XYZ file of C-alpha atoms in Angstrom:
565
model
C -9.608 -62.514 -30.521
C -10.152 -64.923 -27.749
C -6.876 -64.093 -26.138
C -7.845 -60.180 -26.207
C -11.148 -61.064 -24.935
C -9.407 -63.039 -22.042
C -7.217 -60.046 -21.206
C -10.548 -57.989 -20.864
C -11.855 -60.912 -18.546
C -8.806 -60.545 -16.522
C -9.431 -57.026 -16.060
C -12.994 -57.617 -15.132
C -12.031 -60.339 -12.756
C -9.467 -57.996 -11.250
C -11.939 -55.281 -10.759
C -14.440 -57.811 -9.242
C -11.913 -58.834 -6.726
C -11.580 -54.992 -5.732
C -15.312 -54.498 -5.499
C -15.676 -57.422 -3.090
C -13.246 -56.227 -0.616
C -15.000 -54.905 2.616
C -14.979 -51.263 3.028
C -12.567 -49.943 5.765
C -14.132 -48.693 8.869
C -14.844 -44.964 9.064
C -12.371 -42.686 10.665
C -11.878 -38.819 10.517
C -8.183 -39.441 9.927
C -8.856 -41.569 6.655
C -10.229 -38.420 5.036
C -6.580 -37.068 4.851
C -5.392 -40.129 2.767
C -6.690 -42.245 -0.099
C -8.108 -45.605 0.321
C -5.492 -48.501 0.409
C -4.667 -50.277 -2.794
C -6.533 -53.784 -3.029
C -4.563 -56.903 -3.154
C -2.779 -57.230 -6.600
C -4.161 -60.547 -8.367
C -1.522 -60.577 -11.033
C 0.789 -63.142 -9.352
C -2.093 -65.732 -9.298
C -2.212 -65.725 -13.127
C 1.524 -66.232 -13.389
C 1.729 -68.828 -10.730
C 2.128 -72.646 -11.373
C -0.026 -73.417 -8.239
C -2.750 -76.051 -9.158
C -5.223 -74.266 -7.110
C -8.171 -73.302 -9.757
C -8.631 -69.738 -10.336
C -11.849 -68.130 -8.879
C -14.159 -66.269 -11.310
C -15.900 -63.013 -10.740
C -18.537 -64.780 -8.770
C -15.989 -66.517 -6.416
C -16.431 -69.961 -8.026
C -14.303 -72.224 -10.114
C -12.691 -71.086 -13.299
C -14.841 -71.158 -16.376
C -14.221 -73.828 -19.142
C -12.129 -72.824 -22.110
C -14.065 -71.502 -25.069
C -11.893 -73.242 -27.738
C -12.962 -77.004 -28.207
C -9.584 -77.822 -29.568
C -8.167 -77.131 -26.072
C -10.613 -79.526 -24.320
C -11.018 -83.344 -23.949
C -13.671 -85.447 -25.201
C -16.091 -84.206 -22.385
C -15.238 -80.613 -23.186
C -12.734 -80.054 -20.457
C -9.109 -79.712 -20.488
C -7.114 -82.759 -19.780
C -4.752 -80.901 -17.344
C -6.401 -77.566 -16.079
C -3.177 -76.286 -14.686
C -1.177 -76.854 -17.701
C -3.940 -75.462 -20.005
C -4.207 -72.352 -17.965
C -0.470 -71.707 -17.947
C -0.176 -72.202 -21.758
C -3.062 -69.842 -22.354
C -1.937 -67.254 -19.974
C 1.709 -67.456 -21.177
C 0.595 -66.820 -24.827
C -1.817 -64.173 -23.698
C 0.940 -62.502 -21.853
C 3.301 -62.592 -24.754
C 0.775 -61.368 -27.386
C -0.868 -58.716 -25.303
C 1.945 -57.675 -22.968
C 1.622 -54.091 -24.195
C -2.124 -54.129 -22.951
C -1.403 -55.578 -19.653
C 1.544 -53.101 -19.126
C -0.752 -50.140 -19.959
C -3.574 -51.538 -17.504
C -1.345 -52.230 -14.485
C 1.204 -49.457 -15.054
C -0.457 -47.503 -12.232
C 0.166 -50.166 -9.839
C 3.678 -50.730 -10.676
C 5.220 -48.086 -8.117
C 2.754 -47.470 -5.236
C 1.876 -43.900 -4.258
C 2.946 -42.879 -0.830
C -0.360 -41.112 -0.493
C -2.182 -44.420 -0.786
C -0.599 -45.554 2.540
C -3.043 -46.055 5.309
C -2.722 -43.865 8.297
C -2.320 -45.844 11.552
C -4.909 -44.061 13.551
C -3.572 -45.323 16.747
C -0.014 -44.394 16.016
C -0.979 -40.951 14.960
C -3.046 -40.440 18.185
C -0.083 -41.492 20.220
C 2.275 -39.168 18.425
C -0.111 -36.301 18.995
C -0.667 -37.095 22.582
C 3.260 -36.913 23.111
C 3.663 -33.679 21.221
C 0.735 -32.058 23.001
C 2.132 -33.018 26.513
C 5.858 -32.731 26.037
C 7.642 -29.387 26.592
C 8.953 -27.947 23.377
C 12.563 -28.388 24.025
C 11.953 -32.141 24.730
C 10.046 -32.940 21.673
C 12.800 -34.235 19.371
C 14.172 -36.621 22.037
C 10.559 -37.874 22.886
C 9.908 -38.637 19.333
C 13.215 -40.366 18.811
C 12.358 -42.588 21.710
C 9.153 -43.596 20.087
C 10.804 -44.837 16.983
C 8.148 -43.705 14.675
C 8.441 -44.652 10.995
C 7.045 -41.456 9.519
C 5.550 -41.103 6.134
C 3.957 -38.058 4.422
C 0.387 -39.058 5.122
C 1.089 -39.923 8.692
C 2.771 -36.639 9.385
C -0.011 -34.845 7.618
C -2.565 -36.430 9.858
C -0.737 -35.658 13.003
C -0.002 -31.997 12.005
C -3.569 -31.324 11.033
C -5.016 -32.753 14.068
C -2.430 -31.127 16.420
C -2.648 -27.628 14.755
C -5.515 -26.443 17.037
C -4.026 -27.430 20.225
C -0.174 -27.145 19.710
C 1.993 -24.173 19.297
C 3.604 -23.497 16.071
C 7.053 -24.308 17.469
C 5.810 -27.724 18.500
C 4.529 -28.352 14.995
C 7.934 -27.068 13.603
C 9.700 -29.419 15.819
C 7.514 -32.406 14.852
C 8.079 -31.564 11.164
C 11.949 -31.582 11.618
C 11.922 -34.639 13.623
C 9.826 -36.587 11.153
C 12.023 -35.218 8.349
C 15.201 -36.673 10.077
C 13.485 -40.157 10.228
C 12.003 -39.973 6.754
C 13.099 -37.138 4.318
C 10.034 -37.934 2.235
C 7.765 -36.711 4.975
C 8.998 -33.212 4.437
C 6.598 -32.480 1.717
C 5.541 -29.018 0.530
C 1.942 -29.792 1.565
C 3.171 -30.540 5.236
C 5.391 -27.463 5.279
C 2.547 -25.399 4.295
C 0.664 -26.626 7.348
C 3.366 -25.428 9.664
C 3.745 -22.131 7.997
C 0.075 -21.362 8.320
C 0.046 -22.372 11.874
C 2.968 -19.970 12.750
C 1.729 -17.207 10.549
C -1.826 -17.302 12.023
C -0.812 -17.231 15.612
C -2.115 -14.505 17.534
C 1.488 -13.346 18.675
C 4.173 -14.297 16.152
C 7.339 -15.394 17.968
C 10.408 -13.889 16.451
C 12.569 -17.322 17.159
C 9.881 -19.396 15.669
C 9.959 -17.428 12.438
C 13.760 -17.393 12.231
C 13.687 -21.243 12.747
C 11.025 -21.490 10.180
C 13.280 -19.574 7.829
C 16.208 -21.761 8.389
C 13.982 -24.693 7.570
C 12.804 -23.120 4.334
C 16.341 -22.448 3.118
C 17.227 -26.052 3.970
C 14.242 -27.559 2.003
C 14.844 -25.038 -0.817
C 17.858 -27.126 -1.948
C 15.386 -29.694 -3.247
C 13.387 -28.385 -6.153
C 9.711 -28.088 -5.654
C 9.974 -28.231 -1.870
C 9.247 -24.389 -1.445
C 6.753 -22.266 -3.260
C 6.068 -18.569 -3.677
C 3.261 -18.559 -1.202
C 5.254 -20.029 1.666
C 7.889 -17.279 0.986
C 5.259 -14.642 0.871
C 3.902 -15.713 4.218
C 7.527 -15.450 5.558
C 7.867 -11.881 4.165
C 4.629 -11.048 5.852
C 5.814 -12.345 9.276
C 9.038 -10.631 8.924
C 7.136 -7.221 8.012
C 4.843 -7.717 11.074
C 7.996 -8.159 13.412
C 9.624 -5.137 11.797
C 12.525 -7.340 10.669
C 13.192 -5.541 7.511
C 16.750 -6.857 6.804
C 15.479 -10.433 7.090
C 12.585 -9.719 4.832
C 14.925 -8.438 2.148
C 17.135 -11.315 2.563
C 14.088 -13.705 2.034
C 13.097 -11.726 -1.090
C 16.537 -11.790 -2.523
C 16.601 -15.657 -2.206
C 13.482 -16.259 -4.332
C 15.522 -17.343 -7.367
C 17.992 -19.400 -5.303
C 15.036 -21.306 -3.692
C 13.582 -22.020 -7.199
C 10.517 -19.564 -6.848
C 9.551 -16.494 -8.714
C 8.280 -13.464 -6.921
C 4.746 -12.401 -7.776
C 3.086 -9.002 -7.115
C 2.475 -9.586 -3.395
C 6.135 -10.550 -2.997
C 7.181 -7.161 -4.234
C 4.534 -5.445 -2.128
C 5.614 -7.333 1.038
C 9.233 -6.701 0.697
C 8.567 -2.901 -0.134
C 6.345 -2.685 2.930
C 8.795 -4.437 5.090
C 11.827 -2.100 3.969
C 9.453 0.751 4.873
C 9.055 -0.195 8.487
C 12.740 0.820 8.993
C 12.661 3.761 6.592
C 15.011 1.732 4.240
C 13.922 3.788 1.318
C 16.611 2.982 -0.982
C 16.269 -0.831 -0.470
C 12.517 -0.371 -0.992
C 13.205 1.380 -4.198
C 15.472 -1.308 -5.487
C 12.753 -3.911 -4.947
C 10.238 -1.584 -6.603
C 12.522 -1.107 -9.619
C 12.564 -4.948 -9.965
C 8.620 -4.966 -9.802
C 8.244 -2.290 -12.511
C 10.778 -4.139 -14.615
C 9.063 -7.350 -14.338
C 5.579 -5.878 -14.966
C 4.444 -8.018 -11.936
C 2.235 -5.681 -9.834
C -0.071 -6.565 -6.831
C -3.625 -5.356 -6.840
C -4.659 -1.745 -7.059
C -5.022 -1.150 -3.473
C -1.445 -2.413 -2.829
C 0.039 -0.415 -5.601
C -1.699 2.623 -3.924
C 0.014 1.834 -0.722
C 3.379 1.742 -2.460
C 2.876 5.098 -4.346
C 1.719 6.544 -1.011
C 4.685 5.334 0.848
C 7.213 6.845 -1.742
C 5.366 10.265 -1.707
C 5.785 10.432 2.065
C 9.193 9.609 1.874
C 9.949 12.520 -0.717
C 10.355 10.134 -3.655
C 7.792 11.801 -5.906
C 9.106 11.129 -9.282
C 9.504 7.457 -8.284
C 5.961 7.401 -6.990
C 4.834 8.790 -10.148
C 6.652 6.308 -12.319
C 5.113 3.442 -10.180
C 1.633 4.678 -10.819
C 2.164 5.187 -14.374
C 3.779 1.749 -14.864
C 0.998 -0.063 -12.870
C -1.584 1.744 -15.142
C 0.000 0.488 -18.314
C -0.550 -2.957 -16.960
C -4.213 -2.315 -16.335
C -3.630 -1.963 -12.589
C -5.475 1.049 -11.263
C -4.444 2.707 -7.901
C -7.205 4.120 -5.846
C -8.023 7.899 -6.201
C -6.455 8.544 -2.734
C -3.074 7.645 -4.065
C -3.556 9.554 -7.161
C -4.276 12.604 -4.897
C -1.025 11.903 -3.023
C 0.905 11.868 -6.137
C -0.500 14.907 -7.704
C -0.235 17.094 -4.362
C 3.448 16.061 -3.969
C 4.231 16.803 -7.519
C 2.530 20.376 -7.136
C 4.623 21.271 -4.309
C 7.765 21.124 -6.308
C 8.349 23.951 -9.104
C 10.209 21.347 -11.204
C 7.308 18.840 -11.384
C 4.246 21.299 -11.280
C 3.659 20.583 -14.990
C 3.661 16.896 -14.352
C 1.038 17.304 -11.691
C -1.062 19.471 -14.174
C -0.912 16.520 -16.817
C -1.945 14.089 -14.115
C -5.203 15.974 -13.481
C -6.497 14.224 -16.586
C -6.556 10.911 -14.569
C -9.619 12.374 -12.885
C -12.596 11.175 -14.792
C -16.245 10.627 -13.983
C -17.095 9.811 -10.552
C -13.571 10.350 -9.425
C -13.814 14.119 -10.138
C -15.879 14.257 -6.710
C -12.534 13.456 -4.795
C -10.460 15.593 -6.927
C -10.779 19.002 -5.088
C -7.663 18.625 -3.108
C -5.498 17.888 -6.117
C -6.875 20.765 -8.236
C -6.305 23.146 -5.414
C -2.773 22.004 -4.957
C -1.995 22.315 -8.801
C -3.585 25.798 -8.970
C -1.558 26.784 -5.794
C 1.623 25.571 -7.382
C 0.970 27.170 -10.776
C 0.371 30.663 -8.884
C 3.522 30.209 -6.808
C 5.488 29.795 -10.048
C 3.533 32.718 -11.609
C 1.860 30.616 -14.183
C -1.220 32.523 -13.728
C -2.692 31.647 -17.094
C -2.659 28.121 -16.479
C -3.944 28.486 -13.122
C -7.014 30.469 -14.545
C -7.708 27.691 -16.988
C -7.759 25.141 -14.310
C -10.024 27.232 -12.276
C -12.275 27.910 -15.272
C -12.376 23.978 -15.734
C -13.344 23.459 -12.233
C -16.209 26.016 -12.380
C -17.407 24.446 -15.653
C -17.020 20.681 -15.031
C -16.049 20.231 -11.485
C -14.985 19.549 -8.777
C -16.578 22.769 -7.316
C -13.842 25.104 -6.313
C -13.812 26.564 -2.865
C -12.802 30.175 -1.554
C -9.263 29.176 -1.080
C -8.868 28.151 -4.722
C -10.310 31.237 -5.930
C -7.981 33.285 -3.401
C -4.881 31.465 -4.784
C -5.658 32.927 -8.350
C -6.859 36.359 -7.044
C -3.622 36.703 -5.160
C -1.600 35.981 -8.081
C -3.464 38.341 -10.293
C -3.273 41.122 -7.680
C 0.542 40.778 -7.285
C 0.722 41.153 -10.992
C -1.399 44.145 -10.992
C -4.219 42.611 -13.060
C -6.802 44.116 -10.884
C -9.832 43.860 -13.289
C -9.291 40.162 -13.731
C -8.984 39.828 -9.890
C -12.027 41.817 -9.191
C -13.974 39.862 -11.894
C -12.895 36.693 -10.379
C -14.334 37.794 -7.138
C -17.706 38.239 -8.937
C -17.416 34.759 -10.356
C -17.070 33.786 -6.675
C -20.377 35.392 -5.737
C -22.087 33.867 -8.769
C -20.894 30.342 -7.566
C -22.651 31.110 -4.244
C -19.296 31.741 -2.545
C -19.104 34.858 -0.347
C -15.688 36.541 -0.782
C -13.967 36.499 2.518
C -11.864 39.092 4.362
C -8.765 37.741 2.845
C -10.184 38.130 -0.623
C -10.974 41.831 -0.131
C -7.639 42.459 1.595
C -5.731 40.818 -1.210
C -7.473 42.977 -3.790
C -7.048 45.992 -1.661
C -3.297 45.377 -1.481
C -3.164 45.112 -5.352
C -4.909 48.433 -5.568
C -2.715 50.144 -2.982
C 0.470 48.761 -4.610
C -0.594 50.324 -7.869
C -1.406 53.695 -6.199
C -5.122 53.324 -6.680
C -6.105 54.201 -3.321
C -9.714 55.450 -3.806
C -10.555 52.077 -5.314
C -8.678 50.366 -2.462
C -10.841 52.399 0.090
C -14.000 51.857 -1.822
C -13.383 48.124 -1.594
C -12.920 48.536 2.160
C -16.408 50.109 2.388
C -17.702 47.176 0.227
C -16.148 44.596 2.594
C -17.838 46.268 5.628
C -21.303 45.663 4.211
C -20.714 41.905 4.149
C -18.332 41.631 7.066
C -19.189 43.755 10.141
C -15.679 43.169 11.683
C -12.679 43.277 9.396
C -9.063 42.197 9.988
C -6.296 44.327 11.140
C -4.540 43.545 7.870
C -7.294 45.425 5.927
C -6.684 48.615 7.616
C -3.070 48.265 7.655
C -3.022 47.760 3.960
C -4.686 51.157 3.491
C -2.579 53.079 5.948
C 0.626 51.906 4.264
C -0.685 52.771 0.979
C -1.635 56.217 2.116
C 1.606 56.783 3.684
C 3.412 55.540 0.409
C 1.494 58.174 -1.627
C 2.406 60.743 1.153
C -1.223 61.347 1.882
C -0.895 61.436 5.674
C -4.112 63.065 6.405
C -5.968 60.222 4.965
C -3.641 57.781 6.618
C -4.664 59.332 9.928
C -8.270 59.261 8.917
C -7.923 55.612 8.149
C -6.414 55.018 11.673
C -9.238 56.878 13.300
C -11.674 54.784 11.304
C -10.057 51.722 12.407
C -10.653 52.662 16.122
C -14.072 53.449 15.443
C -14.712 50.074 13.922
C -13.527 48.596 17.234
C -10.036 47.643 15.888
C -7.444 48.918 18.155
C -4.081 49.780 16.008
C -0.998 47.818 17.151
C 2.613 49.011 17.056
C 2.929 48.335 13.404
C 0.361 50.854 12.311
C 1.791 53.386 14.794
C 5.443 52.615 13.834
C 4.764 53.064 10.012
C 2.900 56.278 10.457
C 5.475 57.952 12.711
C 8.233 56.749 10.614
C 6.601 58.325 7.483
C 5.695 61.493 9.256
C 9.227 62.161 10.421
C 11.064 61.035 7.251
C 8.916 62.314 4.605
C 6.761 65.001 6.215
C 9.139 66.136 8.965
C 6.035 66.454 11.151
C 7.504 65.605 14.596
C 4.540 67.281 16.198
C 1.998 64.790 14.788
C 4.418 61.855 15.451
C 4.891 62.945 18.994
C 1.106 62.858 19.453
C 0.883 59.457 18.046
C 3.766 58.491 20.524
C 1.678 59.873 23.358
C -1.475 57.934 22.152
C 0.560 54.692 21.832
C 1.984 55.039 25.613
C -1.677 55.894 26.747
C -2.816 52.577 25.159
C 0.099 50.610 26.782
C 2.181 50.256 23.565
C 5.933 50.921 23.717
C 7.676 52.492 20.688
C 11.020 51.058 19.563
C 13.874 52.942 20.773
C 15.133 53.801 17.070
C 11.723 55.319 16.221
C 11.528 57.322 19.322
C 15.067 58.659 18.450
C 13.883 59.519 15.085
C 11.301 61.950 16.601
C 13.736 63.535 18.636
C 16.274 63.814 15.743
C 13.490 65.597 13.538
C 12.515 67.884 16.424
C 16.237 68.827 17.034
C 16.782 69.255 13.314
C 13.769 71.830 13.073
C 15.152 73.657 16.001
C 18.486 74.045 14.431
C 16.810 75.324 11.266
C 14.856 77.926 13.316
C 18.045 78.890 15.233
C 20.012 79.503 11.963
C 16.998 81.377 10.578
C 16.799 83.626 13.512
C 20.556 84.301 13.662
C 20.526 85.159 9.902
C 17.543 87.532 10.545
């Protein structure tokens, strides 16, 4: 029991010696390193020196507590011999305790080394004042024994005033002197300096990349964050191939790519439109399930949409969603709109509209419009009507263009009642049907031979729009010509002029051709030709010849008739 208490006393004695050491003078550089270890007193206990051992108060050793070990006056007859015996037996019996207590001091930590402030200042001054290409030789002439804390102190203090290349050269020179100085922490100081420079130098980045590859041969000397910063620098420099090379070496350098690694590699490849290479990286990201944040996923999705890789963009969006990574609404809009433009993927776009919920519906107008337009283009009018009805009831509020997509499809299919009914829904929504709306429905009526309904719609349009478009009248003129109601076609041409809309060559050409080919009325056609020429219009040669041919045909018929008579 005494000997175990003695071991505790030794510990207390050792700790008291540590506490009585004077504190080191204050220094800004000492914040970078831990305090130096105090003198180790263990050799004093194992020594045969006759010098008495100081107690915690700095005095002579205390008397032994066991009377059997003392003389008649209570003191050991031979203090040195008694001390050796007690300590030896204590060491043998409690060797395990002592080993545990002092194990931390068995091998000194390099970080415990005290930074020589004067030496650090000298090295920093040399680095600051020496041209970049002379730094290695200047440091070699100084014969500095670098260690990790010393190099760290110099790098941190010189980072504000020195270029990234100077820090890089200092790091490499220190590593040649002492490889242990080339720690990951010190490497990160150099990487941060080069990455944060206002103008990243291409050669500095390539030198840094060579250094990283060299250090990567030692496990733990490089980490994912360092490699990510290199990828970001290559991206900024538009060095896509170098970025992809760095990404491909993650495993070889003992690092695992994270979501930002994939993102940076994809973006770097995109700078040179290396779409296939970017997709290769993206496949690895999807396969690993390791995604960056939602904003960056959105950038990736948008990139592939712009590069016409719509199906790939959709797969990335859905894979990220499965991992609870939600891309922003803007990226969803890109995907939906791109899918809606392709007949093969329009149904996928339709399904993706379900992604818009709650507040995001306010920004879904473009996507809904794109899907409706795509459905109408593929003549899937029923689904288009359903989506439009959903917009009217739940949002986002449809505009006139969305209504016109569906009205056009209905009119082409001859579903005129539905088309006109949808125009009434527009009005109920507070949307005034535009001229295009009226023209489309009029065209549907004219196509079906329902000219009275078409002309009635023209009169309704005039009540809302004082000046209509040329297409509106042209639709009626062609319809009447198709029905061979040439008088009404001529009336419509006259009405067009009265409404301040001068007919162009299309209207005249259609009327003249119809009059010649169907009515054989070359006289009216000739009058229209004169009217055109007075208005400064020149009829095509083929149509002009048509008038002459019909006229000649009539003359021949009259001649034959007179001869027969």
